[in-house]
CSV table of C-alpha atoms and ligand atoms in Angstrom, one decimal:
chain,number,residue,atom,x,y,z
F,3,MET,CA,-171.0,-77.0,-94.9
F,4,ILE,CA,-169.9,-74.1,-92.7
F,5,LYS,CA,-173.2,-73.3,-91.0
F,6,PHE,CA,-174.3,-70.2,-88.9
F,7,PRO,CA,-177.4,-69.9,-86.8
F,8,GLN,CA,-180.7,-68.9,-88.4
F,9,ASP,CA,-180.8,-65.5,-86.7
F,10,PHE,CA,-177.1,-64.7,-87.5
F,11,PHE,CA,-176.7,-61.1,-88.8
F,12,PHE,CA,-175.2,-60.9,-92.4
F,13,GLY,CA,-174.6,-57.4,-93.7
F,14,SER,CA,-172.2,-54.6,-94.0
F,15,ALA,CA,-171.0,-51.4,-92.4
F,16,THR,CA,-170.2,-47.9,-93.6
F,17,SER,CA,-170.0,-44.4,-92.0
F,18,ALA,CA,-171.7,-41.1,-92.7
F,19,THR,CA,-168.7,-39.3,-94.0
F,20,GLN,CA,-167.7,-42.2,-96.3
F,21,SER,CA,-171.1,-42.8,-97.8
F,22,GLU,CA,-173.4,-39.8,-97.7
F,23,GLY,CA,-171.8,-37.2,-99.9
F,24,ALA,CA,-173.6,-33.8,-99.8
F,25,GLY,CA,-170.7,-32.7,-97.6
F,26,ASP,CA,-171.5,-29.0,-97.6
F,27,ILE,CA,-175.1,-28.8,-98.3
F,28,PHE,CA,-178.6,-29.2,-96.7
F,29,GLY,CA,-177.4,-27.5,-93.6
F,30,LYS,CA,-174.4,-29.6,-92.9
F,31,SER,CA,-171.4,-27.7,-91.4
F,32,PRO,CA,-167.8,-28.9,-91.9
F,33,SER,CA,-166.3,-31.8,-89.9
F,34,ILE,CA,-162.6,-32.0,-89.4
F,35,TRP,CA,-162.4,-34.0,-92.7
F,36,ASP,CA,-164.1,-31.3,-94.7
F,37,TYR,CA,-161.8,-28.6,-93.1
F,38,TRP,CA,-158.7,-30.7,-93.5
F,39,TYR,CA,-159.3,-31.3,-97.2
F,40,GLU,CA,-160.0,-27.5,-97.7
F,41,ILE,CA,-156.5,-26.6,-96.2
F,42,GLU,CA,-154.4,-29.7,-97.4
F,43,PRO,CA,-156.1,-31.4,-100.3
F,44,PHE,CA,-152.8,-32.9,-101.3
F,45,LYS,CA,-152.9,-35.2,-98.4
F,46,PHE,CA,-155.9,-37.0,-99.9
F,47,HIS,CA,-155.4,-39.7,-102.7
F,48,ASN,CA,-155.8,-38.1,-106.1
F,49,ARG,CA,-157.0,-35.0,-104.2
F,50,ILE,CA,-160.5,-36.4,-103.7
F,51,GLY,CA,-162.2,-35.1,-100.7
F,52,PRO,CA,-165.3,-36.0,-98.6
F,53,LYS,CA,-167.7,-33.7,-100.3
F,54,TYR,CA,-168.9,-36.2,-102.9
F,55,THR,CA,-168.7,-39.8,-101.6
F,56,SER,CA,-171.1,-42.6,-102.4
F,57,ASN,CA,-174.1,-40.3,-102.6
F,58,PHE,CA,-176.3,-42.0,-100.1
F,59,TYR,CA,-177.9,-38.7,-99.4
F,60,PHE,CA,-179.5,-38.8,-102.9
F,61,ASP,CA,-179.5,-42.5,-103.7
F,62,PHE,CA,-180.3,-44.3,-100.5
F,63,LYS,CA,-183.5,-45.8,-101.9
F,64,GLU,CA,-181.6,-47.5,-104.8
F,65,ASN,CA,-178.9,-48.5,-102.4
F,66,VAL,CA,-181.3,-50.2,-100.0
F,67,ASP,CA,-182.7,-52.1,-102.9
F,68,LEU,CA,-179.2,-53.3,-103.7
F,69,MET,CA,-178.8,-54.3,-100.0
F,70,GLU,CA,-181.6,-56.6,-100.3
F,71,LYS,CA,-180.2,-58.0,-103.5
F,72,THR,CA,-176.8,-58.7,-101.8
F,73,GLY,CA,-178.5,-60.5,-98.9
F,74,HIS,CA,-178.3,-57.9,-96.2
F,75,ASN,CA,-180.4,-58.7,-93.1
F,76,SER,CA,-178.5,-56.0,-91.2
F,77,PHE,CA,-176.6,-52.8,-92.0
F,78,ARG,CA,-174.6,-50.3,-90.0
F,79,THR,CA,-174.0,-46.7,-90.7
F,80,SER,CA,-173.3,-43.6,-88.5
F,81,ILE,CA,-175.0,-40.3,-88.1
F,82,SER,CA,-173.1,-37.2,-89.0
F,83,TRP,CA,-172.9,-35.0,-85.9
F,84,SER,CA,-172.1,-31.9,-88.0
F,85,ARG,CA,-175.1,-32.6,-90.2
F,86,LEU,CA,-177.5,-33.1,-87.3
F,87,ILE,CA,-176.1,-30.3,-85.1
F,88,PRO,CA,-174.3,-28.0,-87.4
F,89,LYS,CA,-173.5,-25.2,-85.0
F,90,ILE,CA,-172.2,-24.4,-81.6
F,91,ASP,CA,-175.6,-23.1,-80.6
F,92,GLY,CA,-176.7,-26.8,-80.4
F,93,ARG,CA,-179.8,-26.5,-82.5
F,94,VAL,CA,-181.0,-29.5,-84.6
F,95,ASN,CA,-181.0,-29.3,-88.4
F,96,GLU,CA,-184.5,-30.2,-89.5
F,97,GLU,CA,-183.3,-31.2,-92.9
F,98,ALA,CA,-181.0,-33.7,-91.4
F,99,VAL,CA,-183.8,-35.1,-89.3
F,100,LYS,CA,-185.9,-35.6,-92.4
F,101,PHE,CA,-183.0,-37.3,-94.3
F,102,TYR,CA,-182.1,-39.8,-91.5
F,103,LYS,CA,-185.7,-40.6,-91.0
F,104,ASP,CA,-186.4,-41.3,-94.6
F,105,TYR,CA,-183.2,-43.2,-95.0
F,106,PHE,CA,-183.6,-45.4,-91.9
F,107,LYS,CA,-187.2,-46.0,-92.7
F,108,ALA,CA,-186.3,-47.3,-96.2
F,109,ILE,CA,-183.9,-49.7,-94.4
F,110,LYS,CA,-186.5,-50.8,-92.0
F,111,ASP,CA,-189.1,-51.3,-94.6
F,112,LYS,CA,-187.0,-54.0,-96.2
F,113,GLY,CA,-186.8,-55.8,-92.9
F,114,ILE,CA,-183.2,-55.0,-92.5
F,115,THR,CA,-181.9,-54.7,-88.9
F,116,LEU,CA,-180.3,-51.3,-88.4
F,117,PHE,CA,-177.2,-50.7,-86.3
F,118,VAL,CA,-176.5,-47.0,-85.9
F,119,ASN,CA,-173.2,-45.5,-84.7
F,120,PHE,CA,-172.8,-42.0,-83.3
F,121,PHE,CA,-169.1,-41.1,-84.0
F,122,HIS,CA,-166.9,-42.4,-86.8
F,123,PHE,CA,-163.8,-40.1,-86.7
F,124,ASP,CA,-165.9,-37.1,-87.8
F,125,MET,CA,-165.7,-34.3,-85.2
F,126,PRO,CA,-167.6,-31.2,-86.1
F,127,MET,CA,-165.1,-28.5,-86.9
F,128,TYR,CA,-166.8,-26.0,-84.5
F,129,LEU,CA,-166.1,-28.4,-81.7
F,130,GLN,CA,-162.5,-29.1,-82.9
F,131,GLU,CA,-162.0,-25.4,-82.6
F,132,ILE,CA,-162.8,-25.5,-78.9
F,133,GLY,CA,-160.3,-28.5,-78.4
F,134,GLY,CA,-162.2,-31.4,-79.6
F,135,TRP,CA,-162.1,-34.5,-77.4
F,136,ALA,CA,-159.4,-32.9,-75.3
F,137,ASN,CA,-162.1,-30.5,-74.0
F,138,ARG,CA,-164.4,-31.9,-71.4
F,139,GLU,CA,-167.2,-29.6,-72.6
F,140,VAL,CA,-167.3,-31.8,-75.8
F,141,VAL,CA,-168.2,-34.8,-73.8
F,142,ASP,CA,-171.4,-33.1,-72.6
F,143,ARG,CA,-172.1,-31.9,-76.1
F,144,TYR,CA,-171.7,-35.4,-77.3
F,145,VAL,CA,-174.2,-36.8,-74.8
F,146,ASP,CA,-176.6,-34.1,-75.9
F,147,TYR,CA,-176.2,-35.1,-79.5
F,148,CYS,CA,-176.7,-38.7,-78.7
F,149,LEU,CA,-180.0,-37.9,-76.8
F,150,ASN,CA,-181.1,-36.0,-80.0
F,151,CYS,CA,-180.4,-39.1,-82.2
F,152,PHE,CA,-182.4,-41.3,-79.7
F,153,LYS,CA,-185.3,-38.7,-79.6
F,154,TYR,CA,-185.7,-38.5,-83.4
F,155,PHE,CA,-184.6,-41.9,-84.6
F,156,ASP,CA,-185.1,-44.5,-82.0
F,157,GLU,CA,-188.2,-45.8,-83.8
F,158,TYR,CA,-185.9,-47.1,-86.6
F,159,ILE,CA,-182.8,-48.1,-84.8
F,160,ASP,CA,-182.3,-51.7,-83.6
F,161,TYR,CA,-178.9,-51.5,-82.1
F,162,TYR,CA,-176.7,-48.5,-81.0
F,163,PHE,CA,-173.0,-48.0,-81.0
F,164,THR,CA,-171.3,-45.1,-79.2
F,165,PHE,CA,-168.0,-45.0,-81.2
F,166,ASN,CA,-166.2,-46.7,-84.0
F,167,GLU,CA,-162.5,-47.6,-83.2
F,168,PRO,CA,-162.0,-44.8,-80.7
F,169,ILE,CA,-158.3,-45.7,-80.5
F,170,VAL,CA,-157.8,-44.5,-84.1
F,171,HIS,CA,-158.7,-40.8,-83.4
F,172,VAL,CA,-156.5,-40.9,-80.3
F,173,GLU,CA,-153.5,-42.4,-82.2
F,174,CYS,CA,-153.9,-40.8,-85.6
F,175,GLY,CA,-155.0,-37.4,-84.4
F,176,TYR,CA,-152.6,-36.9,-81.5
F,177,LEU,CA,-149.6,-39.2,-81.9
F,178,SER,CA,-149.0,-40.2,-85.6
F,179,GLN,CA,-150.5,-37.4,-87.7
F,180,TYR,CA,-152.7,-39.5,-89.9
F,181,HIS,CA,-155.9,-37.5,-88.9
F,182,TYR,CA,-156.5,-33.9,-88.2
F,183,PRO,CA,-155.5,-32.2,-86.0
F,184,MET,CA,-152.2,-34.0,-86.6
F,185,GLU,CA,-150.7,-33.2,-83.3
F,186,VAL,CA,-147.9,-35.0,-81.5
F,187,ASP,CA,-148.9,-34.6,-78.0
F,188,PRO,CA,-149.0,-37.7,-75.8
F,189,LYS,CA,-150.5,-36.0,-72.8
F,190,LYS,CA,-153.4,-34.7,-74.9
F,191,ALA,CA,-153.7,-38.1,-76.5
F,192,VAL,CA,-154.3,-39.7,-73.0
F,193,GLN,CA,-156.8,-37.0,-72.2
F,194,VAL,CA,-158.6,-37.6,-75.5
F,195,ALA,CA,-158.7,-41.2,-74.9
F,196,PHE,CA,-160.1,-40.8,-71.4
F,197,ASN,CA,-162.7,-38.3,-72.5
F,198,THR,CA,-163.7,-40.5,-75.3
F,199,GLN,CA,-164.3,-43.4,-73.0
F,200,LEU,CA,-166.1,-41.2,-70.6
F,201,ALA,CA,-168.3,-39.9,-73.4
F,202,SER,CA,-169.2,-43.5,-74.4
F,203,SER,CA,-170.1,-44.4,-70.7
F,204,LEU,CA,-172.0,-41.2,-70.1
F,205,ALA,CA,-173.9,-41.6,-73.3
F,206,ILE,CA,-175.0,-45.1,-72.2
F,207,LYS,CA,-176.0,-43.7,-68.9
F,208,ALA,CA,-178.0,-40.8,-70.3
F,209,LEU,CA,-179.8,-43.0,-73.0
F,210,LYS,CA,-180.8,-45.6,-70.4
F,211,LYS,CA,-182.1,-42.9,-68.2
F,212,ALA,CA,-184.0,-41.5,-71.2
F,213,GLY,CA,-185.7,-44.9,-71.7
F,214,LEU,CA,-183.5,-46.7,-74.1
F,215,LYS,CA,-184.8,-50.3,-74.5
F,216,LYS,CA,-182.4,-51.5,-77.2
F,217,LYS,CA,-178.9,-52.7,-76.8
F,218,ILE,CA,-176.0,-50.3,-76.9
F,219,GLY,CA,-172.3,-51.1,-77.6
F,220,ILE,CA,-169.0,-49.9,-78.9
F,221,ILE,CA,-167.0,-50.9,-81.9
F,222,LEU,CA,-163.3,-51.8,-81.2
F,223,ASN,CA,-160.6,-52.7,-83.6
F,224,LEU,CA,-159.5,-55.7,-81.5
F,225,THR,CA,-156.2,-56.5,-83.2
F,226,PRO,CA,-154.4,-59.2,-81.1
F,227,ALA,CA,-150.7,-58.5,-80.7
F,228,TYR,CA,-148.6,-61.6,-81.7
F,229,PRO,CA,-145.0,-61.7,-80.4
F,230,ARG,CA,-142.3,-62.3,-82.9
F,231,SER,CA,-141.0,-65.3,-80.9
F,232,ASN,CA,-141.2,-67.2,-77.7
F,233,ASN,CA,-138.4,-65.1,-76.3
F,234,GLU,CA,-139.7,-63.5,-73.1
F,235,ASN,CA,-138.7,-60.1,-74.3
F,236,ASP,CA,-141.0,-60.5,-77.3
F,237,ILE,CA,-143.7,-61.9,-75.2
F,238,ARG,CA,-143.6,-58.9,-72.9
F,239,ALA,CA,-143.6,-56.5,-75.9
F,240,ALA,CA,-146.9,-58.3,-77.0
F,241,GLU,CA,-148.4,-57.7,-73.5
F,242,TYR,CA,-147.6,-54.1,-73.7
F,243,ALA,CA,-149.0,-53.7,-77.1
F,244,ASN,CA,-152.2,-55.4,-76.1
F,245,LEU,CA,-152.5,-52.9,-73.2
F,246,PHE,CA,-152.3,-49.9,-75.5
F,247,ALA,CA,-154.0,-51.3,-78.6
F,248,GLN,CA,-156.7,-53.5,-77.2
F,249,LYS,CA,-157.3,-53.1,-73.4
F,250,SER,CA,-157.3,-49.3,-73.3
F,251,PHE,CA,-160.8,-49.3,-74.5
F,252,LEU,CA,-161.9,-52.9,-74.2
F,253,ASP,CA,-161.4,-53.1,-70.5
F,254,PRO,CA,-163.2,-49.9,-69.4
F,255,SER,CA,-166.0,-50.5,-72.0
F,256,VAL,CA,-166.7,-54.2,-71.0
F,257,LEU,CA,-165.4,-54.5,-67.5
F,258,GLY,CA,-165.8,-50.9,-66.3
F,259,SER,CA,-162.1,-50.3,-65.3
F,260,TYR,CA,-158.6,-49.7,-66.7
F,261,PRO,CA,-155.9,-52.3,-66.5
F,262,GLU,CA,-153.7,-51.4,-63.6
F,263,LYS,CA,-150.6,-52.0,-65.6
F,264,LEU,CA,-151.7,-49.4,-68.1
F,265,VAL,CA,-152.5,-46.9,-65.4
F,266,ASP,CA,-149.1,-47.5,-63.9
F,267,ILE,CA,-147.3,-46.7,-67.1
F,268,ILE,CA,-149.4,-43.6,-67.7
F,269,LYS,CA,-148.6,-42.4,-64.2
F,270,LYS,CA,-144.9,-43.1,-64.5
F,271,GLU,CA,-144.8,-41.3,-67.8
F,272,ASN,CA,-146.5,-38.3,-66.2
F,273,LEU,CA,-149.4,-38.5,-68.6
F,274,MET,CA,-152.3,-38.8,-66.2
F,275,PRO,CA,-155.5,-37.1,-67.6
F,276,GLU,CA,-157.8,-34.8,-65.6
F,277,PHE,CA,-160.7,-36.6,-64.1
F,278,ASN,CA,-162.6,-37.1,-60.9
F,279,GLN,CA,-163.9,-40.0,-58.8
F,280,LYS,CA,-167.4,-39.6,-60.3
F,281,ASP,CA,-166.1,-40.2,-63.9
F,282,LEU,CA,-164.5,-43.5,-62.8
F,283,ASP,CA,-167.9,-44.4,-61.1
F,284,ASP,CA,-169.7,-43.6,-64.3
F,285,ILE,CA,-167.2,-45.7,-66.4
F,286,ARG,CA,-167.7,-48.6,-63.9
F,287,GLU,CA,-171.5,-48.4,-63.8
F,288,ASN,CA,-172.1,-48.0,-67.5
F,289,THR,CA,-170.6,-50.8,-69.5
F,290,VAL,CA,-171.6,-51.8,-72.9
F,291,ASP,CA,-174.3,-54.5,-73.7
F,292,PHE,CA,-172.5,-55.9,-76.6
F,293,LEU,CA,-169.4,-55.3,-78.8
F,294,GLY,CA,-168.7,-54.6,-82.5
F,295,VAL,CA,-165.3,-56.0,-83.6
F,296,ASN,CA,-163.5,-54.6,-86.6
F,297,TYR,CA,-160.9,-56.9,-87.9
F,298,TYR,CA,-158.6,-56.5,-90.8
F,299,GLN,CA,-155.0,-57.4,-89.8
F,300,PRO,CA,-153.1,-58.7,-86.8
F,301,LEU,CA,-150.5,-56.7,-84.9
F,302,ARG,CA,-147.1,-58.3,-84.9
F,303,VAL,CA,-144.6,-57.0,-82.4
F,304,LYS,CA,-141.1,-57.5,-81.1
F,305,GLU,CA,-139.1,-56.1,-78.2
F,306,ASN,CA,-137.8,-52.5,-78.5
F,307,PRO,CA,-134.2,-52.8,-77.7
F,308,TYR,CA,-133.4,-49.1,-77.8
F,309,ILE,CA,-133.0,-46.8,-74.9
F,310,TYR,CA,-135.1,-43.6,-75.0
F,311,LYS,CA,-133.4,-40.4,-73.9
F,312,ASP,CA,-135.0,-38.9,-70.8
F,313,ASP,CA,-137.0,-36.3,-72.6
F,314,ALA,CA,-138.0,-38.3,-75.5
F,315,ILE,CA,-141.6,-37.7,-76.7
F,316,PHE,CA,-143.6,-40.6,-75.2
F,317,THR,CA,-144.9,-43.2,-77.7
F,318,PRO,CA,-146.4,-46.7,-76.9
F,319,ASN,CA,-143.5,-47.9,-79.2
F,320,LYS,CA,-141.2,-47.3,-76.3
F,321,PHE,CA,-142.5,-50.7,-75.1
F,322,TYR,CA,-142.7,-52.6,-78.4
F,323,LEU,CA,-141.7,-52.3,-82.0
F,324,ASN,CA,-143.9,-53.4,-84.9
F,325,TYR,CA,-142.6,-56.5,-86.5
F,326,ASP,CA,-142.6,-57.2,-90.2
F,327,MET,CA,-142.9,-61.0,-90.3
F,328,PRO,CA,-141.1,-62.5,-93.4
F,329,GLY,CA,-143.3,-64.5,-95.7
F,330,LYS,CA,-146.6,-63.1,-94.3
F,331,LYS,CA,-149.7,-63.2,-96.6
F,332,ILE,CA,-150.5,-59.7,-97.6
F,333,ASN,CA,-153.1,-57.6,-99.3
F,334,PRO,CA,-150.5,-55.5,-101.4
F,335,TYR,CA,-153.0,-52.7,-102.2
F,336,ARG,CA,-153.6,-51.8,-98.5
F,337,GLY,CA,-150.3,-53.3,-97.2
F,338,TRP,CA,-152.2,-55.2,-94.6
F,339,GLU,CA,-151.4,-58.8,-93.5
F,340,ILE,CA,-154.1,-61.4,-94.1
F,341,TYR,CA,-154.3,-63.7,-91.1
F,342,PRO,CA,-157.9,-65.1,-90.7
F,343,LYS,CA,-157.1,-67.1,-87.6
F,344,ALA,CA,-156.9,-64.0,-85.6
F,345,LEU,CA,-160.7,-63.9,-85.7
F,346,TYR,CA,-160.7,-67.1,-83.8
F,347,ASP,CA,-158.2,-65.8,-81.2
F,348,ILE,CA,-160.3,-62.6,-80.7
F,349,ALA,CA,-163.5,-64.7,-80.1
F,350,ILE,CA,-161.8,-67.0,-77.6
F,351,ASN,CA,-160.3,-63.9,-75.8
F,352,LEU,CA,-163.7,-62.4,-75.5
F,353,ARG,CA,-165.2,-65.8,-74.4
F,354,ASP,CA,-162.6,-66.4,-71.6
F,355,ASN,CA,-161.6,-62.9,-70.5
F,356,TYR,CA,-164.6,-60.7,-71.2
F,357,ASN,CA,-167.5,-62.6,-69.7
F,358,ASN,CA,-168.3,-64.1,-73.1
F,359,ILE,CA,-170.1,-60.8,-73.9
F,360,GLU,CA,-172.3,-60.8,-77.1
F,361,TRP,CA,-170.5,-59.4,-80.1
F,362,LEU,CA,-170.5,-59.3,-83.9
F,363,VAL,CA,-167.9,-58.9,-86.6
F,364,SER,CA,-168.7,-55.3,-87.4
F,365,GLU,CA,-166.0,-54.7,-90.2
F,366,ASN,CA,-163.9,-57.2,-92.1
F,367,GLY,CA,-163.0,-56.8,-95.8
F,368,MET,CA,-160.4,-56.4,-98.5
F,369,GLY,CA,-159.6,-53.2,-100.4
F,370,VAL,CA,-158.3,-53.8,-103.9
F,371,GLU,CA,-157.0,-51.3,-106.5
F,372,ALA,CA,-158.1,-51.2,-110.0
F,373,GLU,CA,-160.8,-53.8,-110.0
F,374,ASP,CA,-161.7,-53.1,-113.6
F,375,ARG,CA,-159.0,-55.6,-114.5
F,376,PHE,CA,-161.2,-58.4,-113.1
F,377,LYS,CA,-164.1,-57.5,-115.2
F,378,LYS,CA,-165.7,-60.2,-117.4
F,379,ASP,CA,-168.8,-59.4,-119.4
F,380,GLY,CA,-169.1,-56.2,-117.4
F,381,ARG,CA,-169.0,-57.7,-113.9
F,382,ILE,CA,-166.1,-57.6,-111.4
F,383,GLU,CA,-165.2,-61.2,-110.7
F,384,ASP,CA,-163.7,-60.6,-107.3
F,385,ASP,CA,-162.9,-64.3,-106.3
F,386,TYR,CA,-160.2,-63.0,-104.0
F,387,ARG,CA,-162.8,-61.2,-101.9
F,388,ILE,CA,-164.9,-64.4,-101.6
F,389,ASP,CA,-161.8,-66.3,-100.6
F,390,PHE,CA,-161.1,-63.7,-98.0
F,391,MET,CA,-164.5,-63.8,-96.5
F,392,LYS,CA,-164.6,-67.7,-96.5
F,393,GLU,CA,-161.3,-67.9,-94.7
F,394,HIS,CA,-162.4,-65.5,-92.0
F,395,LEU,CA,-165.8,-67.0,-91.6
F,396,PHE,CA,-164.2,-70.5,-91.3
F,397,TYR,CA,-162.3,-69.3,-88.2
F,398,LEU,CA,-165.2,-67.4,-86.8
F,399,ASN,CA,-167.4,-70.5,-87.1
F,400,LYS,CA,-164.8,-72.6,-85.4
F,401,ALA,CA,-164.8,-70.3,-82.4
F,402,MET,CA,-168.5,-70.3,-82.3
F,403,LYS,CA,-168.5,-74.2,-82.2
F,404,GLU,CA,-166.3,-73.7,-79.1
F,405,GLY,CA,-168.7,-71.4,-77.4
F,406,ALA,CA,-167.9,-67.9,-78.7
F,407,ASN,CA,-170.9,-65.7,-78.4
F,408,CYS,CA,-170.8,-64.2,-81.9
F,409,LYS,CA,-174.0,-62.9,-83.4
F,410,GLY,CA,-173.1,-61.7,-86.9
F,411,TYR,CA,-170.7,-61.0,-89.6
F,412,GLN,CA,-170.7,-57.5,-91.4
F,413,VAL,CA,-168.3,-56.8,-94.1
F,414,TRP,CA,-166.7,-53.5,-95.0
F,415,THR,CA,-168.4,-52.6,-97.2
F,416,PHE,CA,-171.7,-52.5,-99.1
F,417,ILE,CA,-170.7,-50.3,-101.9
F,418,ASP,CA,-167.2,-48.9,-102.9
F,419,ASN,CA,-166.9,-45.9,-100.7
F,420,TRP,CA,-164.5,-43.0,-99.9
F,421,SER,CA,-161.7,-43.9,-97.5
F,422,TRP,CA,-160.2,-41.4,-95.2
F,423,LEU,CA,-156.8,-40.8,-96.9
F,424,ASN,CA,-157.0,-43.2,-99.7
F,425,ALA,CA,-160.2,-41.8,-101.2
F,426,TYR,CA,-161.3,-44.3,-103.9
F,427,LYS,CA,-157.9,-46.0,-104.4
F,428,ASN,CA,-158.9,-49.3,-102.9
F,429,ARG,CA,-162.4,-50.6,-103.5
F,430,TYR,CA,-164.0,-52.7,-100.7
F,431,GLY,CA,-167.6,-53.0,-102.0
F,432,LEU,CA,-169.9,-55.9,-102.7
F,433,VAL,CA,-171.3,-53.5,-105.2
F,434,GLU,CA,-169.2,-51.5,-107.7
F,435,TYR,CA,-169.6,-47.8,-107.7
F,436,ASP,CA,-168.6,-45.9,-110.9
F,437,LEU,CA,-167.4,-42.5,-109.8
F,438,GLU,CA,-168.0,-40.9,-113.2
F,439,THR,CA,-171.5,-42.0,-113.9
F,440,GLY,CA,-172.7,-42.9,-110.5
F,441,ASN,CA,-173.8,-46.4,-111.7
F,442,ARG,CA,-173.8,-49.3,-109.4
F,443,LYS,CA,-173.3,-53.0,-110.2
F,444,ILE,CA,-173.3,-56.0,-108.0
F,445,LYS,CA,-169.9,-57.8,-108.0
F,446,LYS,CA,-169.5,-61.6,-107.9
F,447,SER,CA,-168.9,-61.2,-104.2
F,448,GLY,CA,-172.3,-59.5,-103.7
F,449,TYR,CA,-174.1,-62.6,-105.4
F,450,TRP,CA,-172.0,-64.9,-103.3
F,451,PHE,CA,-172.9,-62.9,-100.1
F,452,LYS,CA,-176.5,-63.2,-100.9
F,453,GLU,CA,-176.3,-67.0,-101.1
F,454,LEU,CA,-174.2,-67.0,-97.9
F,455,SER,CA,-177.0,-65.1,-96.1
F,456,ASP,CA,-179.9,-67.0,-97.6
F,457,ASN,CA,-178.2,-70.4,-96.7
F,458,LYS,CA,-176.8,-69.1,-93.5
F,459,GLY,CA,-173.5,-70.7,-94.5
F,460,PHE,CA,-171.4,-71.9,-97.4
F,461,VAL,CA,-169.8,-74.9,-98.7
F,462,GLU,CA,-166.1,-75.1,-98.0
Z,12,LIG,C1,-161.5,-49.1,-90.6
Z,12,LIG,C2,-162.6,-47.9,-90.5
Z,12,LIG,C3,-163.4,-47.7,-91.8
Z,12,LIG,C4,-162.7,-48.1,-93.1
Z,12,LIG,C5,-161.8,-49.3,-92.9
Z,12,LIG,C6,-160.9,-49.5,-94.1
Z,12,LIG,O1,-160.7,-49.0,-89.7
Z,12,LIG,O2,-163.4,-48.0,-89.4
Z,12,LIG,O3,-163.9,-46.4,-91.7
Z,12,LIG,O4,-162.1,-47.0,-93.7
Z,12,LIG,O5,-161.0,-49.3,-91.8
Z,12,LIG,O6,-159.8,-48.8,-94.1
Z,12,LIG,P1,-159.2,-47.8,-95.3
Z,12,LIG,O7,-160.4,-47.1,-95.7
Z,12,LIG,O8,-158.2,-46.9,-94.6
Z,12,LIG,O9,-158.6,-48.7,-96.3
């Protein structure tokens, strides 16, 4: 049997935008997602936008019952900034306060440990209009927002996270055009990355000053970069990929400083952000207590043999190219490689190079299209998802036996939810959500997860 500690966290994660619904009512103002959908609905799968998602705003009580039935002893969601503070005047929306209090209390009443994240890709539009993360004023507003979350909801929250996958809004928003504002502006991307890190560190500082007693962390998508071959050029490419993809937030968040090599590149490319010495002191002095690690797929890279022209727009791909490894195991619906051993590698890296910091798997999962095909007697028999979890848990367990300081495993996600651009194309839930009727039904994986959580392990 693969066994985990008695106090191991089993549960799932979601985000406000992807689960709450009620996108434009009860005082909520548009986030960049609501706005983007309004102007370019064709960018979203089947033109389904964020206004109606899994309806937690209305159904959280039923959902919390289902969490219990699927073995959750922990759950992570985020607070919607544009719901809690809908306008530039900074005033708190009382309806949002009531909603989150009721919702979080329902979770706590079931004895479920609550992890709350402040920012999951969802910048309020009124702040994007003044520059979003590129504007230093937004950092101060974020700290103020975090303090409000603490003031109103601390009695329910067990663990805090400052950001989910911050590299994603940097890359997708300012380099690769997958998120609004869809700019291609490397200098701004670096400023956005720096301001985001600063916001995380300053929030930790302010919350601790305000009396925070709970642990606070950050969620990173720590995809290890694997070189195509042992050729030194490929190995160097992987080192560069790790600098950009992993260490850019991992090092300042956990160790309090940026890797020198990364700073050298940014300087050489004339991309240095604006900051002052105090900012660096704040980053150094306010590191995280623990980490959330989202893991879906590895990053495979090879050397970039091409020469860039002098005025080429900077991209991290100058230093490495993505490598499409022949014969890799893949989830065809999402196009992501399945490589469970990476979880072991992540764990050992944190053990050996990051002070063996406490962490948990904060997202891991498999999105599958048209799951109706797998229905037997009305239930989705998602054995592929059970296998996926087992394989990842196996490697996680192996690392823990070798001293990795992992405290839990949370899947993406509890109930089929809305995905940023894929809307409801790929379903990830332990629970099926019928978009037409709103009906919910536990999948086979949900029952398996309950056994896993009850037994704190599974038979191989
Ligand atoms: C993570 C995000 C989640 C979630 C997940 C699945 O990176 O933190 O919000 O969406 O990926 O990805 P997708 O929804 O694109 O299939």
